[in-house]
Short mmCIF file of C-alpha atoms in Angstrom, two decimals:
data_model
loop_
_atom_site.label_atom_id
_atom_site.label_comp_id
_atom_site.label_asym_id
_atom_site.label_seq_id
_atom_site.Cartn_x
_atom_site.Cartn_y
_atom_site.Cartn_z
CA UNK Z 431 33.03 -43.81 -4.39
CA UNK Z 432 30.64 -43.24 -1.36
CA UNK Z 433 32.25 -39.89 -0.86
CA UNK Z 434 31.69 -38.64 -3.95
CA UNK Z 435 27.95 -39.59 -3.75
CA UNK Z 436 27.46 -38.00 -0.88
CA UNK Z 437 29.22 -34.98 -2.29
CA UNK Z 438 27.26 -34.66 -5.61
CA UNK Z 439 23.97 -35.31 -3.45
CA UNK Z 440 24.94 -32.43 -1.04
CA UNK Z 441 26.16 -29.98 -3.75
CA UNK Z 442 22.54 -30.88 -5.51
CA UNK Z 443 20.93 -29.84 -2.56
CA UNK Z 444 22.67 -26.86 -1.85
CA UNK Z 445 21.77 -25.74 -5.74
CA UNK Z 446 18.24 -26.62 -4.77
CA UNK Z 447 18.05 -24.27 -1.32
CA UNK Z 448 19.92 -21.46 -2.94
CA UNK Z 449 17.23 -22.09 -6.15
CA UNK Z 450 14.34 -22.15 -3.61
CA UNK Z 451 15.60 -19.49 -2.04
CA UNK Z 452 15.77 -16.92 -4.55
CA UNK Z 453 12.24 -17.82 -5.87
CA UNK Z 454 10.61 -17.57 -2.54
CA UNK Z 455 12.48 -14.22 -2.60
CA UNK Z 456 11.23 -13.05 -6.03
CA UNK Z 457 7.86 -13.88 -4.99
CA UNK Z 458 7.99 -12.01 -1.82
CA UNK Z 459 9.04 -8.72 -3.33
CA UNK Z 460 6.34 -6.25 -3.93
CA UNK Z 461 5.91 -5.31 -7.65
CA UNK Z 462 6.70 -1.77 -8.82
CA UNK Z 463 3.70 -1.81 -11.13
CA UNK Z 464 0.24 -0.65 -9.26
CA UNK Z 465 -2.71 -2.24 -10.63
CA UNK Z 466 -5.48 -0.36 -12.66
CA UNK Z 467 -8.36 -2.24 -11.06
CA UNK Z 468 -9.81 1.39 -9.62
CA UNK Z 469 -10.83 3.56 -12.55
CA UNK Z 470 -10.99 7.06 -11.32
CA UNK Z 471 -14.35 8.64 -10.82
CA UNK Z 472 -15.40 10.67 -14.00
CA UNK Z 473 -16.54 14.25 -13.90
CA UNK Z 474 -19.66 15.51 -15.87
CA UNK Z 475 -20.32 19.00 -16.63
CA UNK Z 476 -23.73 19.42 -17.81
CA UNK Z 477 -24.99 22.60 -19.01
CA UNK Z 478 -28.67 23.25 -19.25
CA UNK Z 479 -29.56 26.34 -21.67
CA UNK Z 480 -32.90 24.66 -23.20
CA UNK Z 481 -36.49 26.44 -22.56
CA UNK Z 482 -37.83 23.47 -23.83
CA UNK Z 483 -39.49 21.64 -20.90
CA UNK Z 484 -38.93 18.09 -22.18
CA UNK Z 485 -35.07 18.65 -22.81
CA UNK Z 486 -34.97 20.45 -19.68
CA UNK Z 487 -36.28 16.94 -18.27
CA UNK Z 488 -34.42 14.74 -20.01
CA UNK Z 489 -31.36 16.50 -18.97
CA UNK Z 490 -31.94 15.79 -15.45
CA UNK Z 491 -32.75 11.92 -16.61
CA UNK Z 492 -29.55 11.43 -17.83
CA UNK Z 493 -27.68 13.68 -14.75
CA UNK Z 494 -29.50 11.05 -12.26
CA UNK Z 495 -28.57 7.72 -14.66
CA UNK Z 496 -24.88 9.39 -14.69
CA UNK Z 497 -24.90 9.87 -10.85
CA UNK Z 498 -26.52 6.79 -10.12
CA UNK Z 499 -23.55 5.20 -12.50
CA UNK Z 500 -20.77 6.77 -10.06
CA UNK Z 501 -20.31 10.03 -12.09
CA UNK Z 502 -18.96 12.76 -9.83
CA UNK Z 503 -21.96 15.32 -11.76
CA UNK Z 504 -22.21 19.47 -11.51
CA UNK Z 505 -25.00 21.38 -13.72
CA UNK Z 506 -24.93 24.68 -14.51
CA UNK Z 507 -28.38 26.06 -15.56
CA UNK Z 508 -27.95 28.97 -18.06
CA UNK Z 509 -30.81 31.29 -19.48
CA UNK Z 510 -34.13 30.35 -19.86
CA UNK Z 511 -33.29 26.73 -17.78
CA UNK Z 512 -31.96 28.58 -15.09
CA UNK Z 513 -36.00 28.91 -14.54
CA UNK Z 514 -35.56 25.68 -13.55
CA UNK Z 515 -34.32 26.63 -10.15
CA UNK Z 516 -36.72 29.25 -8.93
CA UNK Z 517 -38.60 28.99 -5.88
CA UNK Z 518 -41.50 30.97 -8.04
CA UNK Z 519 -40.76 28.78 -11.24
CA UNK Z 520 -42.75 29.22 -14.19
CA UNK Z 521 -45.59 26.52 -15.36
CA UNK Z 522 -42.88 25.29 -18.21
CA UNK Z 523 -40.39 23.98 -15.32
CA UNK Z 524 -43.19 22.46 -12.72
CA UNK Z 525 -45.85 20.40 -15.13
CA UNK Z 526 -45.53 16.78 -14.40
CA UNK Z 527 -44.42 14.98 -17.81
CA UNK Z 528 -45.18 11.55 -19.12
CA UNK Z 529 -43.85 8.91 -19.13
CA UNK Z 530 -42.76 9.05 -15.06
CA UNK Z 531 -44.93 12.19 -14.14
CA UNK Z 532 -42.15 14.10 -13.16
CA UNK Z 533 -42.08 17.76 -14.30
CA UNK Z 534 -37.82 18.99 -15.17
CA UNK Z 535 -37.99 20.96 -11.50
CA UNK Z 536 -39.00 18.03 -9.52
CA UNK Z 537 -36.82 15.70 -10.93
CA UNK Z 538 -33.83 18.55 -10.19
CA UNK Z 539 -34.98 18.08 -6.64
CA UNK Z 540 -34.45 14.59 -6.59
CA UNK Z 541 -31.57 14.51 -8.58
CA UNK Z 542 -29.60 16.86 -5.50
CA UNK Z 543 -31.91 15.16 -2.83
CA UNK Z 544 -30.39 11.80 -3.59
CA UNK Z 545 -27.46 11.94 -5.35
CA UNK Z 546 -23.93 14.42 -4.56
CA UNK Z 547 -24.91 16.55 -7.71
CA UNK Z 548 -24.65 20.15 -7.62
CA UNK Z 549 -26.39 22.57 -9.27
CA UNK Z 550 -26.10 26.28 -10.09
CA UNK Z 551 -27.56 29.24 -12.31
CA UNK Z 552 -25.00 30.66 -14.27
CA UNK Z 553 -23.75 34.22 -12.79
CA UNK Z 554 -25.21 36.04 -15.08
CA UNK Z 555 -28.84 34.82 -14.46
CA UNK Z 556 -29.88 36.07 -11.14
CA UNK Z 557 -28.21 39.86 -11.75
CA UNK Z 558 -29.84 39.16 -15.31
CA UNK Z 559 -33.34 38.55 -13.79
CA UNK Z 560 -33.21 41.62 -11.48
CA UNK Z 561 -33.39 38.53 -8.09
CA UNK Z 562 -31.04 37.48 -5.73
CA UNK Z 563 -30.10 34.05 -4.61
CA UNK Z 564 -33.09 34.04 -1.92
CA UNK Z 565 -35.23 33.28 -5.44
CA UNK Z 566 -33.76 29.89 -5.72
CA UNK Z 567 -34.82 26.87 -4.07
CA UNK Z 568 -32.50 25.76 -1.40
CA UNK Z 569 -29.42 23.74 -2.76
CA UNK Z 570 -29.22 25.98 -5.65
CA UNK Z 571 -26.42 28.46 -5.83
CA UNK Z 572 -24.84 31.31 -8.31
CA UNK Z 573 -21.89 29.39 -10.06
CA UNK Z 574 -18.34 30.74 -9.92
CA UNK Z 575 -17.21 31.07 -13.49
CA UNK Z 576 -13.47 30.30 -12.11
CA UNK Z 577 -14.26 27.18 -11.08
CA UNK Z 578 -16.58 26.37 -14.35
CA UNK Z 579 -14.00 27.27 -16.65
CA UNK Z 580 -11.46 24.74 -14.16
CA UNK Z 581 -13.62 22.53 -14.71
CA UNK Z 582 -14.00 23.00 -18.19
CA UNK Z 583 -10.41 22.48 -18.96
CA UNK Z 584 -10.05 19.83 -17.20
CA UNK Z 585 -9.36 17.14 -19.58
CA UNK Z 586 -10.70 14.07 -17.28
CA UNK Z 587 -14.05 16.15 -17.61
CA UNK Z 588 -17.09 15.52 -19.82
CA UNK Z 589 -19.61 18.07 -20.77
CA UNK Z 590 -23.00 17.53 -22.08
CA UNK Z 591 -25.04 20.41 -23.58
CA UNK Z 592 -28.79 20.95 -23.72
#
C-alpha cells in the first residue's frame, strides 16, 4: 500500500513538472504577432493656390498645428501663393493679420524655421514669373513634379487644398 502511494504521488509530480514545464515554455516563446502601438507618421501634402491673404495664412496655421501634431508636412505653393515665397513679396503676403499679428509670409518662416516642413513653388512659377530661384527666400525651392505626383499617389498621403 505504501508503494503505491508513493507511486501515485511521484507520477502526480512528474505530470506537474512536465505541466510547468510546457507553460513556462509557452510563455517564453516570442509571439509572431508585432504590436500596433507605433502608428506610422502621416504625410500631408498641402497645396497653396489662394491669393487671398487670410487663406494663405490660415494655411500655414493648420501646416504648423499638423507639424506640431507629428505630421511629416511638404507645401507646394502654386500661382498667385507662390508670392508667398519671394524675397521681394508683395504687401498681400507680408501684412501682419489679426488675431496673432502674423502676416501668411512670416508665419511660412516659422513654420520651416521650427518645424521639418518643406516648402516649394510649383515649377511652373519661377519660369512663369520671368525669376530664378535666387528670388526666393532661403529654404524655399522649385518643386520636382516627379516627386509631387509620388507623393500624390501615395495612398498613406493626405492633401489639403487652399
Amino acid at each position: 500500500m505504501m508503494k503505491r502511494i508513493v507511486a501515485t504521488a511521484l507520477a502526480i509530480s512528474a505530470a506537474s513538472l512536465m505541466v510547468g514545464c510546457t507553460a513556462t515554455n509557452a510563455m517564453s516563446q516570442k509571439s509572431d504577432v508585432i504590436p500596433d502601438n507605433k502608428k506610422p507618421t502621416p504625410s500631408v501634402l498641402i497645396n497653396v493656390t489662394s491669393d487671398d491673404a487670410q487663406v494663405q495664412l490660415m494655411s500655414m496655421v493648420l501646416t504648423m498645428q499638423s507639424a506640431q501634431q507629428g505630421a511629416n508636412i511638404r507645401v507646394l505653393l502654386c500661382g498667385p501663393a507662390g508670392d508667398m515665397a519671394l524675397r521681394d513679396a508683395p504687401k498681400s503676403v507680408t501684412t501682419a493679420q489679426p488675431p496673432k499679428n502674423m502676416s501668411p509670409q512670416g508665419l511660412m518662416q516659422m513654420v520651416m524655421k521650427n518645424t521639418n516642413t518643406k516648402v516649394e513653388v510649383c515649377a511652373l512659377y519661377l519660369p512663369g514669373k520671368g525669376i530664378d530661384q535666387s528670388a526666393l527666400i532661403d529654404g524655399v525651392s522649385a518643386a520636382d513634379p516627379a516627386d509631387i505626383g509620388a507623393l500624390m499617389v501615395d495612398q498613406t498621403t493626405k492633401i489639403m487644398s487652399f
